[in-house]
PDB file of C-alpha atoms in Angstrom:
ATOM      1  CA  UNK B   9      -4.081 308.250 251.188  1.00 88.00           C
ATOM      2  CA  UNK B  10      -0.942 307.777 252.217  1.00 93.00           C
ATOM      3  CA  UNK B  11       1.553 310.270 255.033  1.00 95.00           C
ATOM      4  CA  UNK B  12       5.215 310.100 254.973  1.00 96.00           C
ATOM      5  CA  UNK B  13       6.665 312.395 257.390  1.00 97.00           C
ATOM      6  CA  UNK B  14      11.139 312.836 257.101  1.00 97.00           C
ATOM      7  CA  UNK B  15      13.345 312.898 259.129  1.00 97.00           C
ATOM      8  CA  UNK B  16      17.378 312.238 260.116  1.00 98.00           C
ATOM      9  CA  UNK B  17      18.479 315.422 258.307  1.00 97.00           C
ATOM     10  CA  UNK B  18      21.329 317.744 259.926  1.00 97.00           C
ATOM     11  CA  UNK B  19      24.333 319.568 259.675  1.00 98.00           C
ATOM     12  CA  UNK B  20      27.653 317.111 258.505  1.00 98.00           C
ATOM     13  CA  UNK B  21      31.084 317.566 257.331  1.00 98.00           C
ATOM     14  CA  UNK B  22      31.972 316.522 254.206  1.00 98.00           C
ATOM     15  CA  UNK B  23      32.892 313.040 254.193  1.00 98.00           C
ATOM     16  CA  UNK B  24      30.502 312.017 256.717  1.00 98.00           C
ATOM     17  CA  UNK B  25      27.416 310.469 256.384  1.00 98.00           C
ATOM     18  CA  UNK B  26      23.536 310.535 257.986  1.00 98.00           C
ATOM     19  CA  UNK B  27      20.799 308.314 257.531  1.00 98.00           C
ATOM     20  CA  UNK B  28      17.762 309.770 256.681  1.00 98.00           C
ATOM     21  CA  UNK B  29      14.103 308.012 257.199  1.00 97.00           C
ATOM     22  CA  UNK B  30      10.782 308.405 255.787  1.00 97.00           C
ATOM     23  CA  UNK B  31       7.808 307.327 258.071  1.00 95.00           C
ATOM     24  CA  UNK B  32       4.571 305.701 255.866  1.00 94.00           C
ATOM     25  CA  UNK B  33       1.251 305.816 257.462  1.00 91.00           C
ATOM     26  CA  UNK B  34      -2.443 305.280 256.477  1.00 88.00           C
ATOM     27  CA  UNK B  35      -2.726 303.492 253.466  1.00 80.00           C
ATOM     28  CA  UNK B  36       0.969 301.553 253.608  1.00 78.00           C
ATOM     29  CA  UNK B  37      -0.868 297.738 252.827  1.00 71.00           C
ATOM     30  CA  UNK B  38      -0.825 298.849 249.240  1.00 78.00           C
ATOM     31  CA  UNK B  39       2.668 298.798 246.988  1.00 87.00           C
ATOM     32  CA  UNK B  40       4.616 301.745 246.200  1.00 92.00           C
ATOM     33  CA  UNK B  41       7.912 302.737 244.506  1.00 94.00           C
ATOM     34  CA  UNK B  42       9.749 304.456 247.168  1.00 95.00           C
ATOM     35  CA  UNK B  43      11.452 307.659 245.929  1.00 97.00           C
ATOM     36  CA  UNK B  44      14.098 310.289 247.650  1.00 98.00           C
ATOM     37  CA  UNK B  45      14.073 313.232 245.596  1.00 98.00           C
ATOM     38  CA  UNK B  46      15.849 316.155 246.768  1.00 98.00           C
ATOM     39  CA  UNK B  47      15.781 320.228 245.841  1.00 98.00           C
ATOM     40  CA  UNK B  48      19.086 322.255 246.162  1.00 97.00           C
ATOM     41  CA  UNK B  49      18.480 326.153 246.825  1.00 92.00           C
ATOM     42  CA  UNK B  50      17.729 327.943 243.693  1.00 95.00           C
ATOM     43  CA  UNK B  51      17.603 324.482 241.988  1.00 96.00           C
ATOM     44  CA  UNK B  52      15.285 322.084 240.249  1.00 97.00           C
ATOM     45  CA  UNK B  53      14.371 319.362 242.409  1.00 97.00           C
ATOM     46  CA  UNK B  54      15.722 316.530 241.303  1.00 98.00           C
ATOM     47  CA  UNK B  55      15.501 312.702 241.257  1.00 98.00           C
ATOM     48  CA  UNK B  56      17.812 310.670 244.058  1.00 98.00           C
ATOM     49  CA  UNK B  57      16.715 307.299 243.915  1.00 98.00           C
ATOM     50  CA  UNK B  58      13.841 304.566 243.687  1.00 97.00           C
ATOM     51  CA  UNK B  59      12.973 301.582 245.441  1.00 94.00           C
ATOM     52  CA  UNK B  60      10.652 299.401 243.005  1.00 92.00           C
ATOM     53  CA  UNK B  61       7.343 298.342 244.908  1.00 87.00           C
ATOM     54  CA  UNK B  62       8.758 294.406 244.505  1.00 84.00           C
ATOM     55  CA  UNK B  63      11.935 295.916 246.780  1.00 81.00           C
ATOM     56  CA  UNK B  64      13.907 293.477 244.070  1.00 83.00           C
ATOM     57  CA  UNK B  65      15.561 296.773 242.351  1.00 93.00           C
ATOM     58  CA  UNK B  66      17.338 300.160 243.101  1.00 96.00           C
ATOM     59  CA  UNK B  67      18.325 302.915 240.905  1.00 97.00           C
ATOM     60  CA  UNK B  68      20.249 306.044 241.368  1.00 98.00           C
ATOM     61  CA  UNK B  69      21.271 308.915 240.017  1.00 98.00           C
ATOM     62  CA  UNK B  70      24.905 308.614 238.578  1.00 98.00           C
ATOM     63  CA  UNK B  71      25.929 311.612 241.232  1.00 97.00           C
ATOM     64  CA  UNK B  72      25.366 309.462 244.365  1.00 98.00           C
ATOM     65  CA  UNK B  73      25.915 305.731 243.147  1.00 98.00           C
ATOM     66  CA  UNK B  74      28.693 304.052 244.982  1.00 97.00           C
ATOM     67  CA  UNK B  75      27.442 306.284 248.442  1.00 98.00           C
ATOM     68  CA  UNK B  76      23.595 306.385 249.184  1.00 98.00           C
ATOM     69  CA  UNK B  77      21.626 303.310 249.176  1.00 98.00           C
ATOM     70  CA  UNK B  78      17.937 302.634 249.646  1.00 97.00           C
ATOM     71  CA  UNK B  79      16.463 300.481 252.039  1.00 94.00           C
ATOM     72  CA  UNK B  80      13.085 299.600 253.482  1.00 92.00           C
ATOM     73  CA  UNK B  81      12.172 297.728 256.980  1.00 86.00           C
ATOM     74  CA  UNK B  82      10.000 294.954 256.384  1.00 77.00           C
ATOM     75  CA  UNK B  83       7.026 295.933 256.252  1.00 78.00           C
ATOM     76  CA  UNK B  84       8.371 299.288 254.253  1.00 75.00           C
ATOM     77  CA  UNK B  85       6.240 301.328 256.634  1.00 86.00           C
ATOM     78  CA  UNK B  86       9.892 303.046 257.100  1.00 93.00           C
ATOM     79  CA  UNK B  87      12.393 304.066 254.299  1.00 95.00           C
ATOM     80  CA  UNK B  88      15.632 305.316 254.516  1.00 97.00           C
ATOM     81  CA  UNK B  89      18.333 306.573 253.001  1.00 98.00           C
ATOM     82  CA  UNK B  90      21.636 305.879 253.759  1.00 98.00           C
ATOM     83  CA  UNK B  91      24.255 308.757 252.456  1.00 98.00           C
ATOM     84  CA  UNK B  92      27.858 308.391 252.663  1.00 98.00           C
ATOM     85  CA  UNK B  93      30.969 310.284 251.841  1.00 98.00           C
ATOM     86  CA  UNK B  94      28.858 313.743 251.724  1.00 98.00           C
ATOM     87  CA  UNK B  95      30.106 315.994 249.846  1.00 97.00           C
ATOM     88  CA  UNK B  96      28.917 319.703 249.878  1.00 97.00           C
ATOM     89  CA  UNK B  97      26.940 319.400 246.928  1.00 96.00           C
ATOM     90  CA  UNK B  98      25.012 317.134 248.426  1.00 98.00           C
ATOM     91  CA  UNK B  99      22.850 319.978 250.383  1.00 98.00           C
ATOM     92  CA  UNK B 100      19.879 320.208 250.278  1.00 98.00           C
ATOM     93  CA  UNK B 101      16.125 319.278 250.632  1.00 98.00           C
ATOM     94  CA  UNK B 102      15.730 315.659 250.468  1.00 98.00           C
ATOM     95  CA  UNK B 103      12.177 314.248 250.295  1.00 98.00           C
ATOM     96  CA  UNK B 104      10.500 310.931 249.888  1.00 97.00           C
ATOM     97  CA  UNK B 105       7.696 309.793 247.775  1.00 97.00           C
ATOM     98  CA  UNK B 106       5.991 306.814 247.205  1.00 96.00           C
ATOM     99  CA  UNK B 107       4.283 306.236 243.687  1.00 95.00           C
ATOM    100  CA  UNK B 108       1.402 303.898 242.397  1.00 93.00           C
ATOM    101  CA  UNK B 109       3.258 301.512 240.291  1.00 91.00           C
ATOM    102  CA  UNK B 110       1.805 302.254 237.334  1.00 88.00           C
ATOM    103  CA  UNK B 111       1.458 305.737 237.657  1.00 92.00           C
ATOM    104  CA  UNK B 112       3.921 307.823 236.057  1.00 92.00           C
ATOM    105  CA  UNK B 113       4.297 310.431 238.699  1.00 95.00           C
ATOM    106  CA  UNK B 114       4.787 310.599 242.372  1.00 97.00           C
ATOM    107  CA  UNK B 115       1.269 310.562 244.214  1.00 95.00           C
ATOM    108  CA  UNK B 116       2.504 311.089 247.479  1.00 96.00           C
ATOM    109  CA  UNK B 117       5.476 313.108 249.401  1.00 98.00           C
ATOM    110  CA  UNK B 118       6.577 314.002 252.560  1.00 98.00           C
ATOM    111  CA  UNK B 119       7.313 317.469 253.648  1.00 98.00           C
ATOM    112  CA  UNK B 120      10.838 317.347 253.124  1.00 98.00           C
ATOM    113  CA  UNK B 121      14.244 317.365 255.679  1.00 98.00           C
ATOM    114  CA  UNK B 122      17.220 319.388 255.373  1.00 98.00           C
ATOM    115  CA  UNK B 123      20.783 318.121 254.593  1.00 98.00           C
ATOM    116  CA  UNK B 124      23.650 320.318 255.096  1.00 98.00           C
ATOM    117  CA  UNK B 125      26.832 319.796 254.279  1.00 98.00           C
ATOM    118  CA  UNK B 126      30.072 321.689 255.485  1.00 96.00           C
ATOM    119  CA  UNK B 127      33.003 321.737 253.325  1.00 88.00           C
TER     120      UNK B 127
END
């Protein structure tokens, strides 16, 4: 089993930025793709980005390439999210998960933090 616990979120004017983390505990000595997902109100939640489990490869979503980026400390017991130029469409409930590899879906998320952003 594997925790991840959020946090970083806040309130921001657009054009700002925050840096969010995701804390991994328990079973972290195994390999995951890191994920940031993130749930607008009255929305689907939707994909952000991934960190493959090699850390040798990113993607994004097209609406927040060029201003969030992924990264992972070392020993990717931390991952974070770096957003910049927030816009206000960018609120929301952002959430991490980490995914077995081969899996197809998500196996394990955190409880989610909330983004605001003021236009």
């Amino acid at each position: 089993q594997v925790q991840l616990v959020e946090s970083g979120g806040g309130l921001v004017q657009a054009g700002g930025s925050l840096r969010l983390s995701c804390a991994a505990s328990g079973r972290t000595f195994s390999r995951y793709d890191m994920g940031w997902f993130r749930q607008a109100p009255g929305k689907e939640r939707e994909f952000v980005g991934v960190m493959r489990w090699s850390g040798s490869s990113t993607y994004y979503t097209d609406s927040v390439k060029g201003r969030f980026t992924i990264s992972t400390d070392n020993a990717r017991i931390t991952v974070y999210l770096q957003m910049n130029n927030l816009k206000a469409e960018d609120t929301a409930v952002y959430y991490c998960a980490f995914r077995v590899p081969a899996h197809l879906e998500y196996d394990y998320w955190g409880r989610g933090t909330q983004v605001t952003v003021s236009s």
